[in-house]
Rosetta silent file (secondary structure, phi, psi, omega in degrees, C-alpha in Angstrom):
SEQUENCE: XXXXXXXXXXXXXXXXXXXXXXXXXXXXXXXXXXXXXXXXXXXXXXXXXXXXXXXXXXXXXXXXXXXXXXXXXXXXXXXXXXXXXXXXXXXXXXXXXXXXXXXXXXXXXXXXXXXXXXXXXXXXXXXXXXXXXXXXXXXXXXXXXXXXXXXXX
SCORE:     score description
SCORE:     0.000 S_00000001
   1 L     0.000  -42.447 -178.956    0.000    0.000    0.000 S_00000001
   2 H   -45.078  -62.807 -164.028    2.887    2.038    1.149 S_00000001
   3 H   -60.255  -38.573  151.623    4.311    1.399   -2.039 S_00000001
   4 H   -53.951  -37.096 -168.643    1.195    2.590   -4.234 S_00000001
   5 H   -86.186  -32.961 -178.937    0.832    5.821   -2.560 S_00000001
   6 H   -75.622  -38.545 -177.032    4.755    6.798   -3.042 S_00000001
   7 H   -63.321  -29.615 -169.694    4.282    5.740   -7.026 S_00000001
   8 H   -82.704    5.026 -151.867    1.254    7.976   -7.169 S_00000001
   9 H  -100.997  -32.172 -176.814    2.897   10.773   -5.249 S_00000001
  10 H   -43.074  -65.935  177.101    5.935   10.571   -8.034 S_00000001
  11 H   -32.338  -59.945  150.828    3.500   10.431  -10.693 S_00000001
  12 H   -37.913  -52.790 -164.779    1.330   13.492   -9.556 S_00000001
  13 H   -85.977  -32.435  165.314    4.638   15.419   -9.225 S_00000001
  14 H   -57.524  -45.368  148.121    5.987   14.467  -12.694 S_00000001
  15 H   -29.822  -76.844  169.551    2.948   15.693  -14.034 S_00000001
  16 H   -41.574  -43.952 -175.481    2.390   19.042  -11.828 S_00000001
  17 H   -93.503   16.204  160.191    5.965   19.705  -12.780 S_00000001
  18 H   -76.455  -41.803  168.538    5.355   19.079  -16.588 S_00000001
  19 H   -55.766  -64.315 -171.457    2.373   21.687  -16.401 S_00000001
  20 H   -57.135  -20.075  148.794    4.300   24.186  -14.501 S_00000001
  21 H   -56.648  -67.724 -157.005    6.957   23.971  -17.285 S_00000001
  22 H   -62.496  -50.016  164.878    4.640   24.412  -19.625 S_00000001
  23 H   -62.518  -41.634  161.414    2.794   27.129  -18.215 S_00000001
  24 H   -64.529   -9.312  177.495    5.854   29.141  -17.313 S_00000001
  25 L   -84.034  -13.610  175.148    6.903   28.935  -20.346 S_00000001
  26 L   -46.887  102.554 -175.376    4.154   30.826  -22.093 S_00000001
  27 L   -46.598  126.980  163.362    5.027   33.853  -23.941 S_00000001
  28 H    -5.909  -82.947  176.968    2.960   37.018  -22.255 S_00000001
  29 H   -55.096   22.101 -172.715    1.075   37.655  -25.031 S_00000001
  30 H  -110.989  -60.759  161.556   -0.274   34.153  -24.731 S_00000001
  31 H   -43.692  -19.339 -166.266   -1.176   34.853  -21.374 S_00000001
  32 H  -104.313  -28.556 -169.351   -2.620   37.916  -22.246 S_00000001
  33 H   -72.694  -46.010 -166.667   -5.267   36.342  -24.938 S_00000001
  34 H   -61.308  -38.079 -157.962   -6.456   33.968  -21.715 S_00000001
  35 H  -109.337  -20.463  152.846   -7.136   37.048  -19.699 S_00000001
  36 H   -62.574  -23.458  175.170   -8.795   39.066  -22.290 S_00000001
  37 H   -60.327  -55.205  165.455  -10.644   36.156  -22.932 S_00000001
  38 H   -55.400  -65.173  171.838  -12.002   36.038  -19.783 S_00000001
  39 H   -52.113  -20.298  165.972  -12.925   39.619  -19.166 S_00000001
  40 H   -58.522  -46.571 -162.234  -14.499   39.333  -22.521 S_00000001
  41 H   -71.964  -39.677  171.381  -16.664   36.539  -21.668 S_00000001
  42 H   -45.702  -76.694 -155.004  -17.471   38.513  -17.949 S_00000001
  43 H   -63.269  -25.494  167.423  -18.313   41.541  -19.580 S_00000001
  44 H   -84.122   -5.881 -153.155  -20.662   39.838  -22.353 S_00000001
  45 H  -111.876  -29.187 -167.134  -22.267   38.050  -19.815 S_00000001
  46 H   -86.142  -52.400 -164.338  -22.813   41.655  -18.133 S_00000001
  47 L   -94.740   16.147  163.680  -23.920   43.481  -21.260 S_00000001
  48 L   -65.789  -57.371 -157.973  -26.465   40.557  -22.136 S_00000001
  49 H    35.394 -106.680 -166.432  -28.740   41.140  -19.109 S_00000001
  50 H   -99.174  -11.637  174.357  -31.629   40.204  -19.943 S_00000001
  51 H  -104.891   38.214  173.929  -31.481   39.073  -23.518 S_00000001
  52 L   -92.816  159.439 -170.672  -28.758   36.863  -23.351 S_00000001
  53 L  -111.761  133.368  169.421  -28.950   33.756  -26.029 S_00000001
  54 H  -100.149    5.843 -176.777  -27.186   30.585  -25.763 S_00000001
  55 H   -80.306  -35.899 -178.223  -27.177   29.441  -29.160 S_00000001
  56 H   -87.508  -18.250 -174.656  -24.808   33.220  -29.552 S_00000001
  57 H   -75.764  -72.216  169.913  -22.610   32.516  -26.365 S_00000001
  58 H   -45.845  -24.488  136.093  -21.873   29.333  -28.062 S_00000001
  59 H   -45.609  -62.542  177.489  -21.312   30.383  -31.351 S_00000001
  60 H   -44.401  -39.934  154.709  -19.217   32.563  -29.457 S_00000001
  61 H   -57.131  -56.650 -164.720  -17.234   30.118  -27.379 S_00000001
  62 H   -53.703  -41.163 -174.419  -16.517   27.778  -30.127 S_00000001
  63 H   -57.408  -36.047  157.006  -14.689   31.054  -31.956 S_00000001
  64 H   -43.529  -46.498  155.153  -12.673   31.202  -28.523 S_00000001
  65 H   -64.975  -60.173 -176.850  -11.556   27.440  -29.047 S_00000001
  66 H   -29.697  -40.403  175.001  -10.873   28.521  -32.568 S_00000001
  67 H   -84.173  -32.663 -179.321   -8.166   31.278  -31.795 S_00000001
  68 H   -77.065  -25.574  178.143   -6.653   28.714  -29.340 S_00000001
  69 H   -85.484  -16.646  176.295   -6.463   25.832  -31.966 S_00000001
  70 H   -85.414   -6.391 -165.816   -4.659   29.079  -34.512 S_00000001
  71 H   -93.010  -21.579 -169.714   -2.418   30.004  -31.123 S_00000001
  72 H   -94.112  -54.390 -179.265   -1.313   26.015  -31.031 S_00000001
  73 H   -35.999  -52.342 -162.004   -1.125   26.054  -34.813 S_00000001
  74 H   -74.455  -25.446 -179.088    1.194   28.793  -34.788 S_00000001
  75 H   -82.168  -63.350 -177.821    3.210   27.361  -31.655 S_00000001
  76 H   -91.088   16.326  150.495    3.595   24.169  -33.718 S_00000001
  77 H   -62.490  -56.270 -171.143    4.350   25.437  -36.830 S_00000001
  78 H   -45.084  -53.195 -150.090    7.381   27.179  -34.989 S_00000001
  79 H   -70.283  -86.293 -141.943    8.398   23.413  -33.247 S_00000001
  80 H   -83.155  -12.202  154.265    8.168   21.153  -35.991 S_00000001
  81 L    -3.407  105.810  168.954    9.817   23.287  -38.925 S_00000001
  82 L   -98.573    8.886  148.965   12.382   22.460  -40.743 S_00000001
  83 L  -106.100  132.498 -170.133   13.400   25.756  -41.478 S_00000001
  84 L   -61.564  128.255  168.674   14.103   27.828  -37.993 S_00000001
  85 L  -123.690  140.187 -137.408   11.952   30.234  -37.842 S_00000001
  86 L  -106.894   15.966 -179.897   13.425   33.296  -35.631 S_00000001
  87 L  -141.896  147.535 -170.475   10.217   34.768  -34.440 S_00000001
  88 L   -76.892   94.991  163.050    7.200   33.459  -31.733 S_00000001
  89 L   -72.387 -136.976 -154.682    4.452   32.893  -33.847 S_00000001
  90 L    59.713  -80.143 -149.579    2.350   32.129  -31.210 S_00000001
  91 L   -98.549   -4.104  159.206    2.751   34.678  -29.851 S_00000001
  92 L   -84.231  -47.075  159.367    1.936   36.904  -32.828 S_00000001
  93 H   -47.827  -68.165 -177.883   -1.087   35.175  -33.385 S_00000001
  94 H   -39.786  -46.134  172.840   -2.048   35.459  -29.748 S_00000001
  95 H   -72.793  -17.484  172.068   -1.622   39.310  -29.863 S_00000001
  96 H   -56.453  -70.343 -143.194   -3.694   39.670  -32.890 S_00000001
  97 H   -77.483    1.192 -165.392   -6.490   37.905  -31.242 S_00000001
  98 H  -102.955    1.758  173.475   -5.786   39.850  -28.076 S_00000001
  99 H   -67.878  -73.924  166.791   -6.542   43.089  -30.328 S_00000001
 100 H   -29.472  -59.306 -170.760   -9.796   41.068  -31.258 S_00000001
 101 H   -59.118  -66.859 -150.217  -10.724   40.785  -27.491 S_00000001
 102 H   -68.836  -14.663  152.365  -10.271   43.848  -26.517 S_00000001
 103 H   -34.981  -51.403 -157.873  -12.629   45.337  -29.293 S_00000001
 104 H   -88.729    6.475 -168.477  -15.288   43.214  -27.946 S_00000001
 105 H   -77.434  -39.515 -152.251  -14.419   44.528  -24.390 S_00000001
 106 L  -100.043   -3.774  168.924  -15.391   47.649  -25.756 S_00000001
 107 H  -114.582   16.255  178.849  -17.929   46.907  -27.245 S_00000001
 108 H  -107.761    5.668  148.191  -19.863   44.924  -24.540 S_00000001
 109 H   -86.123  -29.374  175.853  -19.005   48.184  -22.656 S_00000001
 110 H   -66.058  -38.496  172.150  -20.667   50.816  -25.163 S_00000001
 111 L   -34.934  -35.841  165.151  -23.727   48.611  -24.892 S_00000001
 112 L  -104.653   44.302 -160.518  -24.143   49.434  -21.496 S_00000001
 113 L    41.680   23.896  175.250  -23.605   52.708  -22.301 S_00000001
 114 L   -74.664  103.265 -151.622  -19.758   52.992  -21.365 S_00000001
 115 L   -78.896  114.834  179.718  -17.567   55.258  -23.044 S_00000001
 116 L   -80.670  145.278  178.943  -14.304   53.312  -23.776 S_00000001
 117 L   -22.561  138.634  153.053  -11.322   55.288  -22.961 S_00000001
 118 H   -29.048  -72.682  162.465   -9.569   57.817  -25.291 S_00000001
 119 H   -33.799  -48.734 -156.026   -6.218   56.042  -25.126 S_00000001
 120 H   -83.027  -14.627 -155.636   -8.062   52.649  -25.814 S_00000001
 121 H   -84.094  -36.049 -158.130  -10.052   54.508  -28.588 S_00000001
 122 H  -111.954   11.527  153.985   -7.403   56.028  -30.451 S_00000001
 123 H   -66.551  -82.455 -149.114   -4.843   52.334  -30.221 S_00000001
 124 L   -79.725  146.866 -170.455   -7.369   49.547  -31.283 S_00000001
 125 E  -146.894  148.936  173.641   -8.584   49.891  -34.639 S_00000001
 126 L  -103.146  178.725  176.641  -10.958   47.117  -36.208 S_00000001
 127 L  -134.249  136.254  171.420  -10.107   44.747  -39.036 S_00000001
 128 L   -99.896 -165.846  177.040  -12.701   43.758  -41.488 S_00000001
 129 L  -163.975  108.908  173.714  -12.314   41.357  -44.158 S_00000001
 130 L  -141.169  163.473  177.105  -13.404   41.478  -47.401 S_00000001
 131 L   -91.341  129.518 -139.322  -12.781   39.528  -51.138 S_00000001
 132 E  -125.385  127.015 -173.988  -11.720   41.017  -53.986 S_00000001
 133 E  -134.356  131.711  161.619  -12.316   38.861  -57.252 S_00000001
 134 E  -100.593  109.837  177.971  -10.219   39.210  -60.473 S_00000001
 135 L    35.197 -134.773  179.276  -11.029   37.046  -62.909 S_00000001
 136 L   -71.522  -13.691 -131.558  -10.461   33.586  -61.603 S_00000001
 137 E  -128.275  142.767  176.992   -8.193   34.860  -58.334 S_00000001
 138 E  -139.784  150.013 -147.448   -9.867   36.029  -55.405 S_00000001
 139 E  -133.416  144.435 -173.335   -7.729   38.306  -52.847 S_00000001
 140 L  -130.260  155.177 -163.040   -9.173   38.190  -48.899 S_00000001
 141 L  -147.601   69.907 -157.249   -7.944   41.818  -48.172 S_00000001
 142 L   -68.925  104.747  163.572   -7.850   43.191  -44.344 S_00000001
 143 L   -85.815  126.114 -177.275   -9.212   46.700  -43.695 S_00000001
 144 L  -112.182  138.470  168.844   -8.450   48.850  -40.614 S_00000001
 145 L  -151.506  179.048 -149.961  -10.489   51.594  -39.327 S_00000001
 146 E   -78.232  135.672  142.874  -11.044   53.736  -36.081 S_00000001
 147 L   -60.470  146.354 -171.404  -13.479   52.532  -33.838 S_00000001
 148 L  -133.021  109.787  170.005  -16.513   54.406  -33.126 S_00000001
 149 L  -121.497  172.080  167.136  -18.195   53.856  -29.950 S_00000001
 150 L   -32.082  125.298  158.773  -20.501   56.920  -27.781 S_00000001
 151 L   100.212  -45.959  168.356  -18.564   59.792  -28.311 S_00000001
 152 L    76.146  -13.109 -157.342  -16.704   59.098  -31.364 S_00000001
 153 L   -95.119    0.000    0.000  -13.143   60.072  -30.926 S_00000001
């Protein structure tokens, strides 16, 4: 019995200290996607009230897995390479999307009639996406433009 409880206590600690590698190892901006992510999901949950839907939360989630399976992509593009590549794609992905987040921050705050900051107003910019067709070739083409929430500036 003795002997079971010291294999599971190894086990358990080879594990915990495989997460906690992993997790310390996380570039910032990776870290930073999880916690916009969260305040996103708080603050939609806040600027719902009374109409919130779960068929749109869930649409909504799965697009949450969705940046995390392009944040993994992008981490194992980098690993498995066979040409080095000299920059954290990851973690470039992750900051895009944390750019995404913080859009919707602001915009589950105008809803409740919350003016987002100046500073945050005149940073974040959105990106649309639209397709451009030439003959047979079609072009996906990413526009940025000021956000406009109450207030405008």
């Amino acid at each position: 019995m003795n002997e079971m409880y010291a294999h599971g206590k190894a086990y358990a600690a080879i594990l915990l200290g495989a997460a906690a590698g992993l997790i310390a190892g996380l570039h910032p901006l990776v870290w930073g996607l999880f916690y916009f992510q969260l305040i996103d999901i708080i603050s939609g949950l806040i600027a719902a009230k009374t109409s919130w839907s779960s068929a749109f939360a869930n649409a909504g989630m799965q697009k949450k897995v969705m940046m995390w399976l392009y944040v993994l992509t992008g981490h194992l593009l980098k690993t498995v390479s066979p040409v080095p590549i000299d920059f954290p794609v990851d973690a470039m992905i992750a900051g895009y999307y944390c750019v995404v987040e913080c859009i919707s921050i602001m915009e589950n705050g105008a809803k409740l009639g919350l003016d987002a900051p100046a500073p945050l107003k005149k940073i974040v910019t959105v990106f649309t996406k639209f397709t451009v067709q030439e003959g047979d070739t079609t072009t996906t083409v990413m526009k940025t433009e000021k956000i406009e929430t109450k207030g405008g500036q």
